[in-house]
């Protein structure tokens, strides 16, 4: 692989606005904004949900949304001490409907509405000896900008009245037997497991819609508009769901089996709380009655004496079943059981552990669920924060901060321009209700209007023109009326982005051919084993150099490189070549093909072999380890080869940040090659692949210049040409409405890099494919 091609951490298109260099703190980078350019939506009723009919304005009770409002995160800024979140507090998913009874005959009192959130979390959590109880209201925020509440509904049993406090009874209660929010109010939750306090939309427990957005083992039934836990065993650590006021992360329900070993496999986390039913050393409240508190509740309520008759709770039965109150649970750590052995999570529902975002370890909370996704007490947090909750809502940002990113109508415009058979396709990320103008320039400085009054097509808009220019600029010139609460006064109007048009000719011409293919991917551990393949065509055999580089990546600043890769080449069921540690005898081939040198004695793998026409797969073994590896394939023939590389593919896990899938290739010769490039996710399910990436997107770069991008292939201007090229190249068909991504490009000699990621920061397994189109 050429040195000019090795740095696979690509420069993305220039964002215009007050953006900073990308920080590495997950407290800054984990917020989700990809869907923030869409209006918040809700189903007003079950009938509307069944029909798939959402609205963008609504009114019920405290929830009045007279104008559309953008959903979720609007801005993330930071200082050395704090991260500041601006949000509307409304979910990216379709919210609602909400009812007061299981029969769905009584409407919930309120709809949600924009909350004008300004919330901060500490970047350096402090862990005090004396813990702080979680309060009513927001205890943190999900990475979608929706509030997180604790496990109470703020009502409790009123002993003197012999009934629960509730909105119906008009009582608040004694504060001793506190009602469990999920148990008592779960009937009012929407399919995302959220509802409103007044107009404040929030989660109490499992967050299936958010977890689905993040790719965390949750399936979405488009017909039923519902979410369900996937039935297969989880294969990867849950993502960060949100951040608490103490600066610690909240993860989904799946963590590493051994808290400090990222190679130990993944399983559902087991909380330390159990019902007081007489098992595992607990008090049997069905026998004793609710006459005692668990030890943790005594401390939380500062009660050191036995309860009096006037403080007892109701008899366990149909009206007040076990689990109705928080105090119906014991913590096993106070009954002689051991955290880390008998259960996973401590009194606060967290543990110190390594995670994908914190490989050196962090204290983290986890959502707790049953195997089928039913929320499991204490759901997110126990009654206390583990750290000091110095974060919270603030009226203003009272210090100098650096803006990390903007969302909604103020998001930065990223523009790409790509030549097609029809001319040039200009693509940009857009916002609902936006109107755009396109201008061209020869020098990137002086621009001439090309098109105006272009209405947003959703989160991505394209404009195809026959006018070929060196630069294209897109400007947001107007916005439909919207609710500005939560936006911090950022309008986004007159914001622009500019793209250069890469020089290229149309058609497959001259002597151009593929001479190098490369893919950087995670190997081992939860990432599993990437499956890569390639095809050779032609009348004769061709000589190839194949390498699996792990230790050799450290010289280029790649962290977490695979320590000892091994490489095999397989034809059908037969291994035709293999190597564990490379041979010095092949060093001359490295030089001849332009591959960078490997350190003498390194544990990188390499082999030189001659292969005839056919399809081959390559397997990188991790030798018991885990890390990042680079798979390389070089055309090692001198002169005019009898065979040529015509197809390459890699199936691998696509993460976020540095764990996206990054394939690359080099074209040599005169003229151009026509290539079909695909990032397949949803279609893999038809081949029995579980955990497929729900919405892949692909971007192709020549150096730092974006050549072409695609999110959903069927909505591209050249979708028909893409489908025809797939047939010509022998690729399997993609469904017309699928969210798979594809590009059809004509490329001259040069080095190119693709970036395969999940829309909205989602993760999963994807197949990258590269076809030479005849």
Coordinates of N, CA, C and O in Angstrom, one line a residue, residues 96-194:
X96 N -45.6 8.9 20.8 CA -47.0 8.7 21.0 C -47.5 7.4 20.3 O -46.7 6.7 19.7
X97 N -48.8 7.1 20.5 CA -49.8 7.8 21.3 C -49.7 7.4 22.8 O -49.0 6.5 23.2
X98 N -50.5 8.2 23.6 CA -50.4 8.0 25.1 C -51.9 7.8 25.6 O -52.7 8.6 25.2
X99 N -52.0 6.8 26.4 CA -53.4 6.6 27.0 C -53.2 6.3 28.5 O -52.1 6.0 29.0
X100 N -54.3 6.5 29.2 CA -54.4 6.2 30.7 C -54.8 4.8 31.1 O -54.7 4.5 32.2
X101 N -55.2 4.0 30.1 CA -55.6 2.7 30.4 C -55.2 1.7 29.2 O -55.0 2.2 28.1
X102 N -55.1 0.4 29.6 CA -54.7 -0.5 28.6 C -55.6 -0.7 27.4 O -55.2 -1.0 26.3
X103 N -56.9 -0.4 27.7 CA -57.9 -0.5 26.6 C -57.8 0.7 25.6 O -58.4 0.7 24.6
X104 N -57.0 1.7 26.0 CA -56.8 2.9 25.1 C -58.1 3.6 24.8 O -58.3 4.0 23.7
X105 N -58.9 3.8 25.9 CA -60.1 4.5 25.7 C -60.1 5.9 26.4 O -61.0 6.7 26.2
X106 N -59.0 6.1 27.2 CA -58.9 7.3 28.0 C -57.6 8.0 27.6 O -56.5 7.4 27.8
X107 N -57.6 9.1 27.0 CA -56.4 9.8 26.6 C -55.6 10.3 27.7 O -56.1 10.7 28.8
X108 N -54.3 10.2 27.6 CA -53.3 10.8 28.5 C -53.6 12.3 28.6 O -53.9 12.9 27.5
X109 N -53.3 12.9 29.7 CA -53.7 14.3 29.9 C -52.9 15.3 29.0 O -53.5 16.3 28.6
X110 N -51.7 15.0 28.7 CA -50.8 16.0 28.0 C -50.1 15.4 26.8 O -49.8 14.2 26.8
X111 N -49.9 16.3 25.8 CA -49.0 16.0 24.7 C -47.6 16.6 25.1 O -47.6 17.5 26.0
X112 N -46.5 16.2 24.5 CA -45.2 16.9 24.8 C -45.1 18.2 24.0 O -46.0 18.5 23.2
X113 N -44.1 19.0 24.4 CA -43.8 20.2 23.6 C -42.4 20.5 23.8 O -41.7 20.0 24.7
X114 N -41.8 21.4 23.0 CA -40.4 21.8 23.1 C -40.1 22.4 24.5 O -40.9 23.1 25.1
X115 N -38.9 22.0 25.0 CA -38.6 22.3 26.4 C -37.5 23.4 26.5 O -37.2 23.7 27.7
X116 N -36.9 23.8 25.5 CA -35.9 24.9 25.6 C -34.8 24.4 26.6 O -34.5 25.2 27.5
X117 N -34.3 23.3 26.4 CA -33.3 22.7 27.3 C -31.9 23.3 27.2 O -31.4 23.5 26.0
X118 N -31.3 23.7 28.3 CA -29.9 24.0 28.4 C -29.4 23.3 29.6 O -29.7 23.7 30.7
X119 N -28.6 22.3 29.4 CA -28.2 21.4 30.5 C -26.7 21.1 30.3 O -26.2 21.1 29.2
X120 N -26.0 21.0 31.5 CA -24.6 20.8 31.4 C -24.3 19.6 32.3 O -24.9 19.2 33.2
X121 N -23.2 18.9 31.8 CA -22.6 17.7 32.6 C -21.2 18.0 32.8 O -20.5 18.6 32.0
X122 N -20.6 17.5 33.9 CA -19.2 17.7 34.2 C -18.4 16.8 33.4 O -18.7 15.6 33.2
X123 N -17.2 17.3 32.9 CA -16.3 16.4 32.1 C -15.4 15.6 32.9 O -14.9 14.5 32.5
X124 N -15.2 16.0 34.2 CA -14.4 15.2 35.1 C -15.2 14.8 36.3 O -15.4 15.6 37.3
X125 N -15.9 13.7 36.3 CA -16.7 13.3 37.4 C -16.0 13.2 38.8 O -14.9 12.7 38.8
X126 N -16.7 13.7 39.8 CA -16.1 13.5 41.2 C -17.0 12.4 41.9 O -18.2 12.3 41.7
X127 N -16.3 11.6 42.7 CA -17.0 10.5 43.4 C -16.9 10.8 44.9 O -15.9 10.5 45.5
X128 N -18.0 11.3 45.5 CA -18.0 11.7 46.9 C -18.3 10.4 47.8 O -18.9 9.5 47.3
X129 N -17.8 10.5 49.0 CA -18.2 9.4 50.0 C -19.7 9.5 50.3 O -20.3 8.4 50.5
X130 N -20.2 10.7 50.4 CA -21.6 10.8 50.7 C -22.4 11.0 49.4 O -22.1 12.0 48.7
X131 N -23.3 10.1 49.1 CA -24.0 10.1 47.9 C -25.3 11.0 47.9 O -25.8 11.3 49.0
X132 N -25.7 11.5 46.7 CA -26.9 12.4 46.6 C -28.0 11.6 46.0 O -27.9 10.9 45.0
X133 N -29.2 11.7 46.6 CA -30.4 11.1 46.0 C -30.8 11.7 44.7 O -30.6 12.9 44.5
X134 N -31.3 10.9 43.8 CA -31.8 11.4 42.5 C -33.1 12.2 42.8 O -33.9 11.8 43.6
X135 N -33.2 13.4 42.2 CA -34.4 14.2 42.4 C -35.5 13.9 41.4 O -35.4 13.1 40.5
X136 N -36.6 14.6 41.7 CA -37.7 14.5 40.7 C -37.2 15.3 39.5 O -36.4 16.3 39.6
X137 N -37.7 15.0 38.3 CA -37.3 15.7 37.1 C -36.1 15.1 36.4 O -35.8 13.9 36.7
X138 N -35.5 15.8 35.5 CA -34.4 15.3 34.7 C -33.2 15.0 35.6 O -32.7 15.8 36.4
X139 N -32.7 13.7 35.5 CA -31.4 13.4 36.2 C -30.3 13.3 35.2 O -29.2 13.0 35.6
X140 N -30.6 13.5 33.9 CA -29.6 13.5 32.9 C -30.4 13.5 31.6 O -31.6 13.7 31.5
X141 N -29.7 13.4 30.4 CA -30.3 13.4 29.1 C -29.8 12.3 28.3 O -28.6 11.9 28.3
X142 N -30.7 11.7 27.5 CA -30.3 10.7 26.5 C -29.5 11.4 25.4 O -29.6 12.6 25.2
X143 N -28.8 10.6 24.6 CA -28.0 11.2 23.6 C -28.8 11.7 22.4 O -28.3 12.4 21.5
X144 N -30.1 11.5 22.5 CA -31.1 12.1 21.5 C -31.7 13.4 22.0 O -32.5 14.0 21.4
X145 N -31.2 13.8 23.2 CA -31.7 15.1 23.7 C -33.0 15.0 24.5 O -33.6 16.0 24.9
X146 N -33.4 13.7 24.8 CA -34.7 13.5 25.6 C -34.3 13.3 27.1 O -33.3 12.6 27.4
X147 N -35.1 13.9 28.0 CA -34.8 13.8 29.4 C -34.8 12.4 29.9 O -35.7 11.6 29.5
X148 N -34.0 12.1 30.9 CA -34.0 10.9 31.7 C -34.5 11.2 33.1 O -34.0 12.1 33.7
X149 N -35.5 10.4 33.5 CA -36.0 10.6 34.9 C -35.6 9.3 35.7 O -35.3 8.3 35.1
X150 N -35.7 9.4 37.0 CA -35.4 8.2 37.8 C -36.6 7.3 37.9 O -37.5 7.4 37.1
X151 N -36.5 6.3 38.8 CA -37.5 5.2 38.8 C -38.8 5.4 39.6 O -39.6 4.5 39.8
X152 N -39.0 6.6 40.0 CA -40.2 7.0 40.8 C -41.2 7.8 39.9 O -40.8 8.4 38.9
X153 N -42.5 7.7 40.4 CA -43.4 8.6 39.7 C -43.8 9.8 40.6 O -44.8 10.5 40.3
X154 N -43.1 10.0 41.7 CA -43.2 11.1 42.7 C -44.5 10.9 43.6 O -44.7 11.8 44.4
X155 N -45.2 9.8 43.5 CA -46.3 9.6 44.4 C -46.0 8.4 45.3 O -45.2 7.5 44.9
X156 N -46.7 8.3 46.4 CA -46.4 7.2 47.4 C -47.7 6.9 48.1 O -48.7 7.6 47.9
X157 N -47.6 5.8 48.9 CA -48.8 5.4 49.6 C -49.2 6.4 50.8 O -48.3 6.8 51.5
X158 N -50.5 6.7 50.9 CA -51.0 7.5 52.0 C -51.6 6.6 53.0 O -52.8 6.2 52.8
X159 N -50.9 6.3 54.1 CA -51.4 5.3 55.0 C -52.8 5.7 55.6 O -53.7 4.9 55.8
X160 N -52.9 7.0 56.0 CA -54.1 7.4 56.7 C -55.4 7.3 55.8 O -56.5 7.0 56.2
X161 N -55.2 7.4 54.4 CA -56.3 7.3 53.5 C -56.4 5.9 52.9 O -57.4 5.6 52.3
X162 N -55.4 5.1 53.2 CA -55.5 3.7 52.7 C -55.4 3.6 51.2 O -56.0 2.7 50.6
X163 N -54.7 4.5 50.5 CA -54.7 4.5 49.1 C -53.4 5.2 48.6 O -52.8 5.9 49.4
X164 N -53.0 5.0 47.4 CA -51.9 5.7 46.8 C -52.2 7.1 46.5 O -53.3 7.5 46.1
X165 N -51.2 7.9 46.7 CA -51.2 9.3 46.1 C -51.2 9.1 44.6 O -50.5 8.2 44.1
X166 N -51.9 10.0 43.9 CA -51.9 9.9 42.5 C -52.6 11.2 42.0 O -53.3 11.9 42.7
X167 N -52.5 11.4 40.7 CA -53.3 12.6 40.1 C -54.8 12.4 40.3 O -55.5 13.4 40.4
X168 N -55.2 11.1 40.4 CA -56.6 10.9 40.5 C -57.1 11.2 41.9 O -58.1 11.8 42.2
X169 N -56.3 10.6 42.9 CA -56.7 10.8 44.3 C -56.5 12.2 44.9 O -57.0 12.6 45.9
X170 N -55.6 13.0 44.2 CA -55.2 14.3 44.7 C -54.3 14.3 45.9 O -54.0 15.4 46.4
X171 N -53.8 13.1 46.3 CA -52.8 13.0 47.4 C -51.4 12.8 46.8 O -51.2 12.3 45.7
X172 N -50.4 13.2 47.6 CA -49.1 13.0 47.3 C -48.5 11.8 47.9 O -47.7 11.0 47.3
X173 N -48.9 11.5 49.2 CA -48.5 10.3 49.9 C -47.5 10.6 51.0 O -47.1 11.8 51.2
X174 N -47.1 9.6 51.7 CA -46.3 9.7 52.9 C -44.8 9.7 52.6 O -44.0 10.0 53.5
X175 N -44.4 9.4 51.4 CA -43.0 9.3 51.1 C -42.3 8.1 51.6 O -41.0 8.1 51.6
X176 N -43.0 7.1 52.1 CA -42.3 5.9 52.6 C -42.4 4.8 51.6 O -41.4 4.1 51.3
X177 N -43.6 4.5 51.1 CA -43.7 3.5 50.1 C -43.9 4.2 48.7 O -45.0 4.6 48.4
X178 N -42.8 4.3 48.0 CA -42.8 5.2 46.8 C -43.1 4.4 45.6 O -42.5 3.3 45.3
X179 N -44.0 4.9 44.8 CA -44.5 4.1 43.6 C -43.4 4.0 42.5 O -42.7 5.0 42.2
X180 N -43.3 2.8 42.0 CA -42.4 2.5 40.8 C -43.1 3.1 39.6 O -44.2 2.8 39.2
X181 N -42.4 4.0 38.9 CA -42.9 4.7 37.7 C -43.3 3.7 36.6 O -44.4 3.8 36.0
X182 N -42.4 2.7 36.3 CA -42.7 1.8 35.2 C -44.0 1.0 35.5 O -44.9 0.8 34.7
X183 N -44.0 0.4 36.8 CA -45.1 -0.4 37.2 C -46.4 0.3 37.2 O -47.5 -0.2 36.7
X184 N -46.4 1.5 37.7 CA -47.7 2.3 37.9 C -48.1 3.2 36.7 O -49.2 3.5 36.6
X185 N -47.1 3.6 35.9 CA -47.4 4.5 34.8 C -47.0 3.9 33.5 O -47.2 4.5 32.5
X186 N -46.5 2.6 33.5 CA -46.1 2.1 32.2 C -47.2 2.0 31.2 O -47.0 2.1 29.9
X187 N -48.5 1.9 31.6 CA -49.6 1.9 30.7 C -49.7 3.2 29.9 O -50.2 3.3 28.8
X188 N -49.1 4.3 30.4 CA -49.1 5.6 29.7 C -47.9 5.8 28.8 O -47.9 6.8 28.2
X189 N -47.0 4.9 28.8 CA -45.8 5.0 27.9 C -46.2 4.8 26.5 O -47.1 4.0 26.2
X190 N -45.5 5.5 25.6 CA -45.7 5.2 24.2 C -44.7 4.0 23.8 O -44.0 3.5 24.6
X191 N -44.7 3.6 22.5 CA -43.8 2.5 22.1 C -42.3 2.7 22.4 O -41.6 1.8 22.5
X192 N -41.9 4.0 22.6 CA -40.5 4.3 22.9 C -40.3 4.2 24.4 O -39.2 4.5 24.9
X193 N -41.3 3.9 25.2 CA -41.3 3.8 26.7 C -41.1 5.2 27.2 O -40.2 5.4 28.1
X194 N -41.8 6.1 26.8 CA -41.7 7.5 27.3 C -43.1 8.1 27.4 O -44.0 7.7 26.7

